[in-house]
XYZ file of C-alpha atoms in Angstrom:
714
model
C 96.333 108.222 101.934
C 95.007 108.801 104.963
C 97.116 108.392 108.186
C 93.794 107.774 110.011
C 92.206 105.179 111.737
C 88.620 104.292 112.410
C 85.795 101.981 113.875
C 84.354 101.625 110.268
C 84.810 98.935 108.267
C 88.051 98.840 106.350
C 87.176 100.609 103.471
C 87.649 98.870 99.251
C 91.398 99.966 98.566
C 90.974 101.894 95.469
C 93.920 101.272 92.487
C 96.147 103.335 91.807
C 99.860 103.953 90.877
C 99.385 106.811 93.613
C 97.062 105.856 96.206
C 95.777 107.563 99.696
C 94.902 105.375 102.401
C 94.089 106.441 105.843
C 96.525 104.374 108.564
C 93.829 101.475 109.658
C 94.506 99.081 112.710
C 96.480 96.056 112.117
C 94.696 92.937 112.761
C 95.799 90.054 114.595
C 98.345 87.299 112.138
C 96.829 84.740 111.007
C 98.094 81.053 110.325
C 98.537 80.711 107.011
C 98.767 77.359 105.206
C 101.701 76.750 103.008
C 102.748 79.874 103.774
C 106.036 78.690 104.043
C 106.056 76.256 100.696
C 108.153 77.434 97.777
C 106.403 77.916 94.145
C 107.214 75.269 91.997
C 109.984 76.945 89.933
C 109.193 75.132 86.777
C 105.914 76.140 86.390
C 106.852 79.932 87.451
C 109.931 80.089 84.951
C 107.634 79.652 82.496
C 104.903 82.170 83.416
C 107.487 84.101 84.465
C 109.666 84.320 80.766
C 106.051 84.612 79.194
C 105.470 87.727 80.898
C 108.547 89.494 80.437
C 108.724 88.475 76.881
C 105.934 90.487 76.206
C 107.349 92.693 77.753
C 110.033 93.061 75.827
C 107.605 93.464 72.449
C 105.983 96.839 73.268
C 106.416 99.937 71.266
C 107.400 102.573 72.547
C 104.537 104.602 72.921
C 103.243 100.824 74.857
C 106.457 101.314 77.066
C 104.829 105.087 78.368
C 101.947 103.143 79.458
C 101.962 101.221 83.022
C 101.620 97.379 82.528
C 98.224 97.237 84.510
C 96.784 99.298 82.331
C 98.324 97.696 78.640
C 96.450 94.781 80.129
C 93.376 96.599 80.754
C 93.582 96.969 77.360
C 94.363 93.357 76.405
C 91.133 91.894 76.313
C 92.873 87.904 76.528
C 94.555 88.955 79.735
C 93.227 87.977 83.161
C 92.287 90.681 85.230
C 94.579 91.071 88.516
C 93.234 92.803 91.395
C 95.532 95.829 90.190
C 93.119 96.275 87.157
C 89.770 95.078 89.352
C 90.295 98.454 90.824
C 90.548 101.003 88.598
C 88.291 103.753 87.763
C 86.532 102.438 84.575
C 83.215 104.189 83.704
C 81.260 104.105 80.074
C 84.219 102.843 78.501
C 86.523 105.468 80.017
C 89.904 105.055 82.652
C 90.634 108.287 85.471
C 94.140 108.237 84.830
C 97.472 110.892 85.897
C 99.312 111.580 82.635
C 102.963 113.073 83.285
C 103.378 115.482 79.947
C 103.960 118.963 79.103
C 101.210 120.701 79.912
C 100.347 123.257 77.187
C 96.817 124.357 75.730
C 97.911 122.218 72.551
C 97.857 119.025 75.173
C 94.756 120.011 76.906
C 93.066 120.560 73.085
C 94.320 117.496 72.544
C 92.708 115.807 75.150
C 89.229 116.912 74.201
C 89.898 116.079 70.695
C 90.368 112.112 71.917
C 87.107 112.550 73.706
C 88.315 112.798 77.577
C 87.763 114.613 80.247
C 90.204 117.253 81.762
C 89.735 116.532 85.460
C 92.677 118.880 86.618
C 96.102 119.978 85.587
C 98.982 121.760 86.880
C 101.912 123.192 84.527
C 103.762 123.781 87.195
C 104.502 119.504 88.148
C 103.648 118.808 84.778
C 101.113 116.829 85.132
C 97.303 116.304 84.590
C 94.758 113.993 85.531
C 91.596 113.302 82.755
C 89.604 110.660 82.003
C 89.900 109.212 78.604
C 87.980 105.921 76.235
C 89.823 102.984 77.107
C 90.658 102.978 73.299
C 92.476 106.734 73.017
C 94.935 105.914 75.245
C 97.715 104.285 73.228
C 96.893 107.435 70.443
C 97.700 109.472 73.669
C 100.827 107.884 74.123
C 102.184 108.351 70.542
C 102.258 112.278 71.360
C 105.744 112.952 72.226
C 104.549 115.406 74.735
C 103.769 112.367 76.822
C 106.061 110.667 79.296
C 104.063 108.422 80.713
C 100.439 107.153 81.530
C 99.405 105.160 84.775
C 96.207 104.414 86.832
C 95.064 107.567 88.892
C 96.045 107.233 91.794
C 93.214 107.831 94.874
C 94.684 109.365 97.953
C 95.034 107.310 101.207
C 94.149 108.698 104.558
C 96.382 107.798 107.675
C 92.859 107.356 110.504
C 92.320 104.902 112.196
C 83.940 115.405 121.448
C 86.157 117.780 122.470
C 89.897 116.063 121.785
C 91.002 114.102 125.059
C 94.466 115.575 123.406
C 93.747 118.655 124.926
C 94.385 117.566 128.492
C 97.090 114.658 127.576
C 99.268 117.365 125.856
C 98.757 120.461 129.015
C 96.523 122.652 126.233
C 93.957 123.108 128.949
C 96.626 124.701 130.916
C 97.802 127.125 128.352
C 94.686 127.946 127.217
C 93.059 128.634 130.980
C 95.734 129.897 132.105
C 97.618 132.158 129.931
C 94.675 132.897 127.713
C 96.880 131.267 124.324
C 93.762 129.985 122.094
C 95.469 130.486 118.621
C 94.363 134.397 117.990
C 95.807 135.489 114.600
C 97.164 132.392 113.126
C 95.705 130.310 110.182
C 96.000 126.666 110.014
C 95.145 125.192 106.729
C 93.967 121.431 106.666
C 94.727 118.911 103.484
C 92.610 116.136 103.408
C 89.864 113.802 101.562
C 86.767 116.132 102.365
C 84.932 118.714 104.421
C 81.862 116.433 104.202
C 79.752 116.925 107.442
C 81.203 120.051 107.889
C 77.683 121.998 108.309
C 76.637 119.335 110.847
C 79.974 120.332 112.669
C 78.889 123.650 112.770
C 75.480 123.171 113.830
C 76.706 121.377 116.912
C 79.479 123.624 118.235
C 82.447 121.616 116.939
C 83.411 123.674 114.452
C 82.937 128.223 113.889
C 81.057 129.353 111.344
C 83.749 130.723 109.278
C 85.774 127.818 107.737
C 87.022 128.976 104.477
C 87.224 126.149 102.098
C 89.529 126.670 99.414
C 87.088 126.891 95.836
C 86.133 123.546 94.391
C 88.066 122.247 96.586
C 85.521 120.756 99.455
C 86.562 116.870 97.939
C 83.010 116.080 98.964
C 82.578 113.271 96.484
C 80.599 109.619 96.290
C 83.109 108.283 98.545
C 84.527 110.641 100.867
C 84.028 110.145 104.505
C 85.015 113.317 105.611
C 87.628 112.675 107.876
C 88.845 116.435 106.600
C 85.895 117.679 109.037
C 87.082 115.396 111.450
C 90.783 116.807 111.701
C 89.422 120.156 111.802
C 87.568 119.426 114.864
C 90.722 118.805 117.026
C 92.534 121.670 115.752
C 89.471 123.611 116.362
C 89.310 122.189 119.861
C 92.817 122.935 120.858
C 93.038 125.898 119.676
C 89.345 127.422 119.153
C 90.723 130.999 118.591
C 92.737 130.099 115.242
C 91.294 130.936 111.361
C 90.987 127.447 109.786
C 91.537 126.960 105.871
C 90.941 123.656 104.147
C 91.979 122.152 100.773
C 90.781 118.700 99.683
C 94.131 116.291 99.045
C 92.264 113.870 96.992
C 93.220 115.133 93.297
C 95.926 113.258 92.712
C 99.706 114.236 93.391
C 99.943 117.208 91.072
C 96.343 118.506 92.824
C 96.978 117.907 96.548
C 100.809 120.023 95.965
C 99.325 122.941 93.769
C 96.870 123.187 97.161
C 99.362 123.165 99.199
C 100.523 126.324 97.972
C 97.295 127.805 97.662
C 96.598 127.367 101.024
C 99.802 129.136 101.759
C 98.657 131.663 99.668
C 95.388 131.983 101.691
C 97.408 133.058 104.480
C 98.573 129.292 106.254
C 100.799 130.038 109.441
C 100.604 126.499 109.445
C 99.878 123.973 106.892
C 98.686 120.012 108.221
C 97.819 116.521 106.271
C 96.992 112.995 106.582
C 97.280 112.213 103.294
C 99.810 109.780 101.347
C 99.942 108.544 97.440
C 101.348 104.975 96.888
C 103.823 106.482 94.161
C 105.457 109.290 95.995
C 108.990 108.486 96.082
C 110.977 106.847 98.557
C 114.704 108.171 97.922
C 113.647 111.728 96.381
C 111.899 114.685 97.272
C 108.685 114.179 94.793
C 106.164 117.141 93.945
C 104.150 116.837 97.338
C 107.319 117.375 99.407
C 108.876 120.142 97.084
C 105.447 121.771 97.587
C 106.013 121.376 101.382
C 109.437 122.467 101.439
C 108.614 125.929 99.281
C 105.921 127.062 101.619
C 107.704 126.154 104.716
C 110.920 128.041 103.315
C 108.245 130.877 102.702
C 107.988 130.678 106.644
C 104.957 128.631 107.188
C 105.576 125.151 108.903
C 104.384 122.112 108.139
C 102.600 118.819 110.247
C 101.992 115.471 108.009
C 100.940 111.848 109.381
C 103.806 109.450 109.433
C 101.489 106.941 108.768
C 99.438 103.843 109.530
C 101.875 100.719 107.974
C 103.632 99.811 111.087
C 107.057 99.499 112.866
C 109.837 96.980 113.434
C 109.730 97.240 116.747
C 106.013 96.094 117.422
C 106.848 93.618 115.044
C 104.248 95.371 112.628
C 106.497 95.841 110.270
C 105.313 95.300 106.269
C 108.167 96.785 104.689
C 111.659 95.417 103.563
C 114.384 97.736 102.773
C 118.316 97.298 101.512
C 120.383 96.600 98.634
C 119.202 94.535 95.943
C 120.737 91.190 96.919
C 120.768 88.876 93.574
C 120.723 85.232 93.226
C 118.986 83.502 90.618
C 115.552 81.459 91.091
C 112.694 80.606 88.933
C 114.755 81.604 85.671
C 115.342 85.384 86.353
C 117.702 87.220 88.654
C 115.901 87.772 92.187
C 115.982 89.177 95.282
C 117.430 87.137 97.999
C 115.616 89.249 101.190
C 117.834 87.311 103.754
C 116.919 83.503 103.489
C 118.287 82.540 100.108
C 114.635 82.171 98.813
C 113.907 84.639 96.619
C 110.500 85.794 97.920
C 109.047 87.110 100.880
C 105.500 86.358 102.277
C 102.178 88.269 103.106
C 101.717 86.869 107.026
C 98.909 89.467 107.120
C 96.899 90.373 104.109
C 97.211 93.823 102.739
C 94.142 95.961 101.871
C 96.225 99.034 99.418
C 98.277 98.538 96.627
C 102.120 96.987 97.483
C 104.483 99.279 95.829
C 108.572 98.893 94.483
C 110.791 101.530 94.487
C 114.671 101.431 94.322
C 117.002 104.535 94.257
C 117.355 106.082 90.877
C 116.524 109.831 90.336
C 112.728 110.543 88.992
C 111.978 110.228 85.460
C 115.464 109.288 85.007
C 115.655 105.523 85.765
C 117.402 102.789 83.256
C 117.716 100.139 85.617
C 114.785 97.872 84.477
C 113.125 96.136 88.365
C 109.877 94.768 88.306
C 107.340 92.955 90.985
C 105.592 89.624 90.553
C 102.920 88.248 93.270
C 102.754 84.382 93.776
C 99.833 82.410 95.181
C 99.299 78.627 94.890
C 102.193 78.182 92.755
C 100.675 80.621 90.067
C 101.602 84.378 89.305
C 98.416 86.105 90.120
C 99.551 89.876 89.821
C 102.748 91.578 88.543
C 104.327 95.009 87.825
C 106.309 95.420 84.506
C 106.841 98.992 83.987
C 109.381 99.716 82.048
C 112.655 101.673 83.533
C 115.015 102.332 80.041
C 116.466 105.875 81.090
C 113.209 108.200 81.179
C 111.184 106.378 83.444
C 110.353 106.791 87.787
C 111.951 104.113 89.902
C 108.519 102.687 90.738
C 106.125 99.232 89.747
C 102.960 98.604 91.648
C 100.462 96.046 92.251
C 96.919 95.727 93.793
C 95.947 94.472 97.497
C 97.217 90.923 97.851
C 95.615 88.348 100.578
C 97.987 86.991 103.017
C 100.002 83.957 102.442
C 100.965 85.546 98.964
C 104.601 85.180 97.762
C 106.511 88.533 96.523
C 108.857 88.388 94.346
C 111.700 91.283 93.312
C 113.582 90.754 89.623
C 116.206 92.503 88.248
C 116.279 92.865 84.622
C 118.735 93.554 82.194
C 122.329 94.947 83.211
C 120.766 96.760 85.430
C 122.414 97.849 88.340
C 122.087 97.097 91.806
C 120.745 99.753 93.818
C 118.263 99.937 97.523
C 115.332 98.786 96.670
C 112.209 99.890 99.019
C 108.917 97.166 99.323
C 106.015 98.336 101.222
C 102.936 96.409 101.674
C 101.102 99.249 102.700
C 99.569 98.362 106.052
C 100.657 94.079 105.810
C 102.808 92.159 107.460
C 105.891 90.768 105.628
C 107.527 87.310 107.353
C 111.040 89.387 106.779
C 110.855 92.941 107.569
C 113.086 95.973 108.314
C 111.921 99.171 109.642
C 112.075 102.754 107.131
C 108.401 102.438 106.440
C 107.967 106.401 106.002
C 108.369 107.989 102.656
C 106.671 110.158 100.754
C 106.449 114.221 102.191
C 106.066 112.434 105.408
C 109.955 112.812 104.625
C 110.199 116.221 103.202
C 113.371 117.877 103.798
C 111.196 120.929 105.420
C 108.029 119.123 106.869
C 107.786 117.513 110.262
C 106.370 113.696 110.492
C 104.063 113.063 113.378
C 103.688 109.470 115.006
C 100.378 108.671 117.192
C 100.234 108.212 120.329
C 96.674 106.804 122.201
C 95.224 109.967 124.134
C 93.977 107.010 126.565
C 98.001 105.880 127.731
C 97.385 109.327 130.056
C 94.811 108.321 131.586
C 92.446 111.122 131.517
C 95.217 113.175 132.709
C 98.184 114.193 131.036
C 101.072 112.150 129.085
C 104.154 111.502 131.306
C 106.164 110.152 129.089
C 108.559 106.763 129.481
C 107.098 103.593 128.805
C 103.129 104.313 129.875
C 103.264 106.443 126.505
C 104.092 104.428 123.519
C 103.853 104.650 120.208
C 100.628 102.986 118.619
C 101.778 99.481 117.091
C 100.358 100.686 113.593
C 102.157 103.785 113.661
C 105.206 104.218 111.213
C 108.805 104.057 111.801
C 111.906 106.129 109.803
C 114.133 106.650 109.551
C 114.380 108.167 105.725
C 117.817 107.672 103.575
C 117.759 109.868 100.812
C 119.927 109.752 97.723
C 119.074 112.774 95.184
C 117.997 116.292 95.544
C 114.340 117.560 94.465
C 116.314 118.005 90.931
C 117.960 114.288 90.545
C 121.143 115.501 91.623
C 123.012 112.869 93.638
C 123.801 113.763 97.273
C 126.459 111.241 97.885
C 128.452 108.996 95.346
C 127.703 105.771 97.668
C 124.119 104.331 96.278
C 124.271 101.624 98.579
C 121.790 101.794 101.531
C 125.220 102.667 103.581
C 125.023 105.885 101.623
C 122.965 108.894 101.167
C 121.547 111.615 103.715
C 119.714 110.230 106.344
C 116.060 112.068 108.108
C 115.381 111.240 111.215
C 111.878 110.699 110.865
C 109.070 110.978 112.728
C 110.523 113.718 114.492
C 108.011 114.234 117.178
C 104.527 112.197 118.520
C 100.965 113.321 119.515
C 97.536 111.979 120.672
C 95.144 109.638 118.877
C 91.967 108.074 119.576
C 89.891 111.179 120.491
C 85.980 111.900 119.762
C 84.903 113.559 117.248
C 81.136 114.520 116.157
C 82.052 112.920 112.715
C 80.048 109.718 112.099
C 83.157 107.261 111.812
C 85.822 109.068 113.528
C 84.350 108.697 117.004
C 86.937 107.370 118.425
C 89.529 109.495 115.875
C 92.890 107.110 115.888
C 95.465 107.079 113.360
C 98.728 109.367 112.554
C 95.643 110.721 110.571
C 94.731 112.247 114.452
C 98.041 113.122 115.727
C 99.186 115.046 112.774
C 96.422 117.802 113.546
C 97.592 117.851 117.507
C 100.610 118.934 116.202
C 99.814 121.520 114.155
C 96.971 122.794 116.603
C 99.985 123.099 119.263
C 102.562 124.778 117.263
C 99.401 127.335 116.439
C 99.204 127.511 119.881
C 102.630 128.807 120.556
C 102.835 131.258 117.437
C 99.959 133.137 119.072
C 101.600 133.154 122.604
C 104.449 134.678 120.131
C 103.597 135.772 117.067
C 107.437 136.937 116.612
C 108.719 133.357 116.780
C 110.458 131.418 114.082
C 109.395 128.457 112.698
C 112.692 127.103 113.868
C 111.939 129.005 117.116
C 108.297 126.687 117.638
C 110.145 123.787 116.638
C 112.666 123.879 119.016
C 110.506 124.033 121.812
C 108.246 121.539 120.835
C 111.327 118.958 120.649
C 113.389 120.352 123.163
C 110.598 120.133 125.670
C 108.709 116.574 124.172
C 109.226 113.911 126.983
C 110.892 110.658 125.714
C 109.351 107.578 124.826
C 110.450 104.318 123.312
C 114.226 104.164 123.267
C 115.777 106.515 125.199
C 116.832 109.740 123.206
C 115.809 110.036 119.652
C 114.139 106.816 117.979
C 113.286 106.067 114.875
C 108.817 105.593 116.198
C 108.317 108.388 118.109
C 111.527 110.977 116.999
C 112.174 113.272 119.729
C 108.514 111.789 121.811
C 105.590 113.074 122.781
C 104.502 116.704 123.037
C 103.966 118.677 126.552
C 102.669 121.889 125.214
C 102.985 123.641 128.264
C 106.537 122.551 129.023
C 107.232 123.875 125.475
C 105.196 127.317 126.057
C 108.091 127.769 128.730
C 110.309 127.210 126.387
C 109.359 129.668 124.106
C 108.916 132.564 126.222
C 111.981 132.342 128.528
C 113.944 135.119 126.422
C 111.083 137.020 124.441
C 108.385 136.891 126.723
C 104.845 135.846 125.258
C 101.284 137.755 123.966
C 99.207 136.240 126.084
C 95.352 137.445 126.695
C 96.175 140.422 129.049
C 92.929 142.491 129.122
C 91.600 146.273 127.849
C 92.537 149.362 129.062
C 89.919 151.588 131.116
C 90.998 155.387 131.377
C 90.249 156.551 134.795
C 90.348 160.525 133.422
C 90.659 162.524 130.175
C 94.367 163.280 130.200
C 96.073 161.618 133.248
C 95.251 158.157 134.726
C 94.884 155.123 132.880
C 94.010 151.653 134.672
C 93.899 147.645 133.427
C 91.466 145.785 135.601
C 91.082 142.146 134.071
C 92.352 139.824 135.737
C 95.124 137.965 133.843
C 96.473 134.940 135.955
C 99.985 134.456 136.174
C 101.952 131.212 134.632
C 103.672 129.257 137.576
C 107.626 128.721 137.130
C 107.589 130.394 133.717
C 109.829 132.993 132.940
C 108.338 135.878 130.878
C 104.951 135.249 132.681
C 102.520 137.509 131.454
C 102.365 141.331 130.176
C 99.131 143.338 131.250
C 99.159 146.240 128.444
C 97.854 149.650 128.773
C 97.368 152.051 126.141
C 98.043 156.068 126.831
C 96.719 158.217 124.460
C 98.057 161.332 125.859
C 101.158 163.145 124.047
C 104.409 164.285 125.162
C 106.770 163.616 127.463
C 106.842 160.805 130.741
C 107.896 163.154 133.184
C 106.789 162.293 136.754
C 104.616 158.612 136.550
C 102.867 156.918 139.752
C 102.962 152.778 138.846
C 100.558 150.980 141.173
C 99.804 147.673 140.795
C 97.601 144.899 143.231
C 98.675 141.568 142.492
C 96.818 138.233 144.623
C 99.283 135.487 144.889
C 100.212 133.072 147.789
C 103.998 133.836 147.483
C 104.790 137.131 146.783
C 108.602 136.717 146.928
C 108.108 134.488 143.810
C 107.247 137.290 141.821
C 109.338 140.145 139.748
C 107.699 142.569 138.234
C 108.828 145.419 135.422
C 106.758 147.991 133.585
C 107.906 149.033 130.385
C 107.790 152.217 128.640
C 106.375 152.089 124.863
C 110.220 152.867 123.744
C 110.973 149.683 125.812
C 112.833 151.471 128.815
C 112.056 149.675 131.437
C 112.182 149.417 135.421
C 111.698 146.585 137.754
C 109.677 147.561 140.553
C 109.735 144.175 142.592
C 112.288 141.381 142.522
C 111.952 137.654 143.701
C 113.225 137.421 147.930
C 112.452 134.703 150.465
C 109.502 136.936 151.757
C 106.417 133.667 151.434
C 103.625 136.366 152.279
C 100.319 136.541 150.086
C 99.517 138.939 147.873
C 101.795 142.213 146.908
C 100.432 145.501 146.419
C 102.798 148.821 145.681
C 102.325 152.477 144.395
C 106.091 153.503 142.688
C 106.661 157.129 141.468
C 109.691 157.131 138.472
C 110.904 159.699 135.973
C 110.949 159.409 133.209
C 111.841 162.812 131.780
C 111.940 163.601 128.079
C 111.197 159.866 126.806
C 107.556 159.448 124.719
C 104.476 159.030 126.732
C 102.057 157.852 124.183
C 101.745 154.317 122.931
C 101.552 150.704 124.793
C 102.568 150.185 128.035
C 103.581 147.049 129.413
C 103.504 145.400 133.604
C 105.539 142.404 133.358
C 104.571 139.513 136.293
C 106.566 136.538 136.282
C 106.228 133.822 138.432
C 109.976 132.273 139.093
C 109.158 129.873 141.426
C 107.468 126.720 141.186
C 104.219 125.244 143.605
C 102.508 128.721 144.075
C 99.803 130.687 141.738
C 97.857 133.868 140.771
C 96.789 136.575 139.167
C 97.797 140.493 138.217
C 94.177 141.961 139.990
C 94.593 145.381 138.700
C 97.338 148.211 137.517
C 97.403 152.018 136.910
C 99.558 154.959 135.744
C 99.526 158.238 136.545
C 101.131 161.852 135.335
C 101.548 164.944 136.502
């Protein structure tokens, strides 16, 4: 699911136990006639009992198959919204299969008349298209663990990006020459449809790399990946760009994350979410995120567009299961002793239920029912008997529909997470963010409308709040990626809390891609954050990922609640302030011109103008590459600086070995400009190599540039 919003009419959602969707704008709540009316208890008792009795009769093989697929195989079953959206062509259904992947298994799929779309031995997952009549035959294979409808990704969507000015990226490009040069940024989304048009218009460079076979261009893709690439290029035009689709399923996306890192990506960003990604444990995509970050990359993901509690847009309920007896079953009390929760705004995407058991090892059986006008209109009744995922899913549902969570048999109380994925509930909580957006090593990005900068820069505070659709945290995790418990307390007070989102960035910006002008959603915010991180890494290539993030977090402008908050994290990014912090100690590599020899051996000069950043330690460093050999002996350093307050400046020269001499220091002198010629004795230090002249403006409110400097050796 992509976390983007566009002016385009909301797309029809595609079923799946594993959907990815773009984050769409919320419509206004509407009054639902009879929404507060409780369903008839006796009638519901009969319907739910019939469904659950049928569940108990499933064979061992059928227990592996999603209840929606089983109902589809049952010609007598009424087709719910879930089944209506399954991808079925010519009697063959698109499936995601969790299994031990081997040559034998792949050959079996072909013998059954199936087609292998992709497979991952690493994540024990494959996507196949299989004739309906062969599904139960495949399930009888001992190497198969579960079969479910193929999940489609959801993006989080809503010409030069307005975020460039709002985040003060213009400042670091124009003043310091920081443009992402030397950095590679990888993007994952639906597709690069319209890539050629963007290149022809000059919105993207000609050298965008698309991993082989991973363009994602298909019948119904939007080209949102191209819009994301445009944002990155707007902010860091010197960066290398690499793309891979995320729409091949969870395992395919995870493999592509690793492939982007192997292709040289220093920073990776995505805007995709799958509905079946876990809430309480890092799944396969989150594990891939953790792997590439441990390998040295930075990873940014859209926080999601499913709303937040503060703005009254939450469609989530998370907390301890609270048992009451209703409708002939053990059902969850959402807080009003009624046993149902009501959709006050329709869900255009599937509705999911998760609980805090480990992946592939749940023995606590929960089910999800949807009621409208006293009738069960959808249900998810997968079996959890010790080797299953703690997950149920139903299709999109109308406003006024009532949701019931049922606990079966001797199932233990667990923390449950019910998400309507852009719907709204009459009783709701925080903690919407799930899946790899909450990965241990990743960064989740919230959205702030660029228009809130009023054509200028973000200033923080109440004037720059997050978008009302931006998803909130925190995320409570109970297991490591191997299913080992992180705490013995499995209640809503236990586990480990991950503070997400960590940062906020701009959305509502222009791109040249159809339906993405303007481009709203956390799908637009995430590439802003990734690009700014790329600018910082370009300025200081030796910086660690933690140093880049620390500079972003420490200088973010506080918005929403004071300090770190569950809606914007540390706040909205200030690129110039982050660059200042990052360059304080070690200095940065800005665009520092070239070396011009004055004569063949004794004198060298650099006369390219270099803007001096105002009030930033580390400043700029002009370089001269000295080609003569031998010792330094005596060297004369000359420089000319144009500046409105010479007393603000500190000038330091560095030899190729790092020896330094301060040529001028700050003072009370407020006169303009500074020109000096100073003779130094370098003795037997080697002369050959790159010399640096560092110019720092340590007091704010004055500007200038290094005009020229030279070295002359005796």
